[in-house]
Amino acid sequence: MLTIENLHATVDGKEILKGLNLTVPEGEVHAVMGPNGSGKSTLAHVLAGRPGYAITAGTVRFKGRDLLALSPEERAREGLFLGFQYPVEIPGVNNVYLLKAAVNAARKHRGLAEVDAFEFLTLVRDKMRLMRMDESMLSRGVNEGFSGGEKKRNEILQMLVLEPSLAVLDETDSGLDIDALKVVASGVNTLRAPNRSLVLVTHYQRLLEHIVPDRVHVLVNGRIVRSGDRTLALELERRGYDWLIGEAA
Amino acid sequence: MSTAVLTRLKEEYGAARAALPGSVIDAHRRSEAIETLCAQGLPTGREENWRYTNLRVLERARFTPAQASAEVLPTLPEPLTGFARYVFVAGRLRSLATAPHGVTVRSLLSGGPADGAWRIASELPEARLALLNEAFATDAACIEARPEADHAGIELVFLAAAGADSGASYPRVRLALGSGARLTVVERHIGVGEASSLVNSAVRVELGPNAHLTHYRLQQCAARTAWFDTLTAELAADARYDLLAVGTGALASRSTVHARLTGRAAQLTLSAAALGAAQQSQDMYALSEHLAARTSTVQTFRGIASDRSRVAFNGKIAVRAQAAGTDSRQSLRGLLAGAQAEIDLRPQLEIYTDEVRCSHGATAGKLDENMLFYLLSRGIAPELAQHLLKWAFLEDVVAKIELPQLRRQIEHGLAGQMSEAVALKELL
Ligand SMILES: Nc1ncnc2c1ncn2[C@@H]1O[C@H](COP(=O)(O)OP(=O)(O)O)[C@@H](O)[C@H]1O
Ligand SMILES: [Mg+2]
């Protein structure tokens, strides 16, 4: 699904990703963990195609294609989804309109007709119930006045409606209380499928109790310094990141 | 402004004067208006409050009123349900309606008691183009709402003449609301054809105690029109004036609004949205003069400049010594959507008393990169994403349109001006 080789990326001339390698096979859930400032969000943004990052070396293949050659909107239409660590508020752009425009953009890309308005609303309402979101949020501006937790749930709602092949969720667990975390986790789990992959970017292993990963990677100082199974997350919980930072240096 | 234009203006007036209707404005006042205007001179870019106006178009303008031709009316906007519609062609009333209960609508051209005493020009130099209207006006709509008028609706459609050679048009309106009257007025300025012409409109608003006027003004003139507009208003005690202006048309557009809040606790809300594209210039100067205690002004402006256009809003709040307890808020925002576009926002405050609450903010910037990327990351095409954000930007003004039917029309107008964003239709 996703193969990253020797990825180097800089922001304002400062190198953040320094030769990152990561492979996420189809159907698997991978966690990327690491201390603050290690480059997790940078990786997520680079994958989604955010402007402002210079890729100085390396390749990224997504479903066999050169991901870096695609524009952000093409990546999304091809089935890449980024759940933002800090989702932006867009007052005046209606949530449901955004959802519909996003779904139709992907459908058009696949040569399908626009989604039926009634079916679409039914689907969105179903997913909202799953995410324990109030329907009134649909008619509000995108994330407008949403609490931190509501924003994260809205990200997952969008993911559930768009059904991406690869979702990169950047700290979707941060700022959630335990109940909200469970709701988010169960939402994410409904999407697990043999033809779909997930990358969970997180600082804590808490989320991984609810969404059990196939692999865990540790990102330190712009590189994956260690990979393992889910027990690696538990080890990180016990020992912290310091021992790996030492190794990475 | 060159003296050549003034000379031509006087000549044109001299040639036209005999045919100008005395029932609208008597000959003496017309001559006086021309004299005063010529003495003061036409506005120039050296004047602070005309700096951002495209005044060059005045040099080419023909001032002589266009003939009221028998040309067929173009398709007019769908009439608003519950509104009495009056259509003016080249400044003359063309179609009459039945006025709502408590409201009188008169065309001064078609007779009735002469009513020439009202003036639109104030002593304000920014309002002096109303003198041009006073000199050349071919008709005037005189609308009076008596106290029993309750939520009545009037729609005024001003259709400019087609061609430059056919001359200018001079829409002229007086809106007078008696004590406690309530009225909604929709005023549209539209045009036909591509040819350039001058539209010089002048509107006088007089609100009695506790009267409430909701006034929508839509400038959708033809692409090469020069629209120079002056509105003066006087608000008595507890009067409320909700003015909402949307400008999308014309090549050069300038509107001057001078509101005097003379009665205690009078309230003014001025909400304006302007879109500039291609070579358009959209300029507005709004002065809110607080002359009594506990008066309030809320000014909201949202402007988007695309391509090589220029959008300007100059909003001044003046609080005189006797206006203790004044509350004023100003929120001016501009969005630059073209590398060669220009936005000029000037919030001005002039306060002569301590006891006031005034807040103002003015920001001009580009589309928010984070918002844009968020939309792209959901698969939305860049053009649509930009349109959505521009749309959202105007929301603060558009949301204030209380009539759903009018709001839809305005939204369609805005979407149309924002170009062929087909997908935006879904939004409406
Ligand atoms: N625009 C920027 N300019 C300069 N440095 C940046 C910028 N954005 C992020 N960084 C730096 O890049 C590093 C990695 O940031 P980030 O990817 O957000 O880390 P994480 O998500 O792992 O906490 C940090 O040191 C951060 O300060
Ligand atoms: Mg981060």
mmCIF file of C-alpha atoms and ligand atoms in Angstrom, chain A residues 11-12 14-17 34-45 52-53 85 170-171 201 203 219, ligand 1:
data_model
loop_
_atom_site.group_PDB
_atom_site.id
_atom_site.type_symbol
_atom_site.label_atom_id
_atom_site.label_comp_id
_atom_site.label_asym_id
_atom_site.label_seq_id
_atom_site.Cartn_x
_atom_site.Cartn_y
_atom_site.Cartn_z
ATOM 1 C CA VAL A 11 11.021 23.123 6.187
ATOM 2 C CA ASP A 12 12.469 26.592 5.807
ATOM 3 C CA LYS A 14 15.763 22.930 8.209
ATOM 4 C CA GLU A 15 15.880 19.189 7.657
ATOM 5 C CA ILE A 16 13.116 17.409 9.600
ATOM 6 C CA LEU A 17 12.873 14.009 7.910
ATOM 7 C CA GLY A 34 7.822 9.171 18.865
ATOM 8 C CA PRO A 35 8.663 12.073 21.125
ATOM 9 C CA ASN A 36 7.403 15.590 20.469
ATOM 10 C CA GLY A 37 9.179 17.268 17.604
ATOM 11 C CA SER A 38 10.491 14.034 16.101
ATOM 12 C CA GLY A 39 8.769 14.719 12.769
ATOM 13 C CA LYS A 40 5.522 12.753 13.005
ATOM 14 C CA SER A 41 3.267 15.555 11.796
ATOM 15 C CA THR A 42 5.808 16.502 9.175
ATOM 16 C CA LEU A 43 5.611 12.965 7.812
ATOM 17 C CA ALA A 44 1.809 13.099 7.783
ATOM 18 C CA HIS A 45 1.794 16.461 5.994
ATOM 19 C CA GLY A 52 5.921 24.387 2.324
ATOM 20 C CA TYR A 53 7.934 21.180 2.560
ATOM 21 C CA GLN A 85 -3.673 16.835 14.506
ATOM 22 C CA ASP A 170 -2.200 12.329 13.279
ATOM 23 C CA GLU A 171 -2.637 12.274 17.067
ATOM 24 C CA VAL A 201 0.501 8.606 14.588
ATOM 25 C CA HIS A 203 2.555 9.920 21.276
ATOM 26 C CA LEU A 219 10.250 7.851 14.869
HETATM 27 N N1 LIG C 1 7.241 25.615 9.673
HETATM 28 C C1 LIG C 1 8.267 25.131 10.382
HETATM 29 N N2 LIG C 1 9.449 25.790 10.371
HETATM 30 C C2 LIG C 1 10.512 25.338 11.066
HETATM 31 N N3 LIG C 1 10.473 24.232 11.809
HETATM 32 C C3 LIG C 1 9.342 23.529 11.853
HETATM 33 C C4 LIG C 1 8.175 23.933 11.160
HETATM 34 N N4 LIG C 1 7.190 23.036 11.391
HETATM 35 C C5 LIG C 1 7.726 22.110 12.214
HETATM 36 N N5 LIG C 1 9.003 22.407 12.488
HETATM 37 C C6 LIG C 1 9.918 21.640 13.343
HETATM 38 O O1 LIG C 1 9.965 20.335 12.834
HETATM 39 C C7 LIG C 1 10.137 19.431 13.887
HETATM 40 C C8 LIG C 1 9.131 18.327 13.781
HETATM 41 O O2 LIG C 1 7.838 18.842 13.986
HETATM 42 P P1 LIG C 1 6.569 17.899 13.919
HETATM 43 O O3 LIG C 1 6.616 17.124 12.662
HETATM 44 O O4 LIG C 1 5.374 18.734 14.147
HETATM 45 O O5 LIG C 1 6.804 16.940 15.145
HETATM 46 P P2 LIG C 1 5.819 15.964 15.917
HETATM 47 O O6 LIG C 1 4.553 15.903 15.183
HETATM 48 O O7 LIG C 1 6.541 14.675 15.933
HETATM 49 O O8 LIG C 1 5.661 16.524 17.276
HETATM 50 C C9 LIG C 1 10.046 20.217 15.172
HETATM 51 O O9 LIG C 1 11.343 20.466 15.644
HETATM 52 C C10 LIG C 1 9.404 21.510 14.741
HETATM 53 O O10 LIG C 1 9.820 22.556 15.549
#
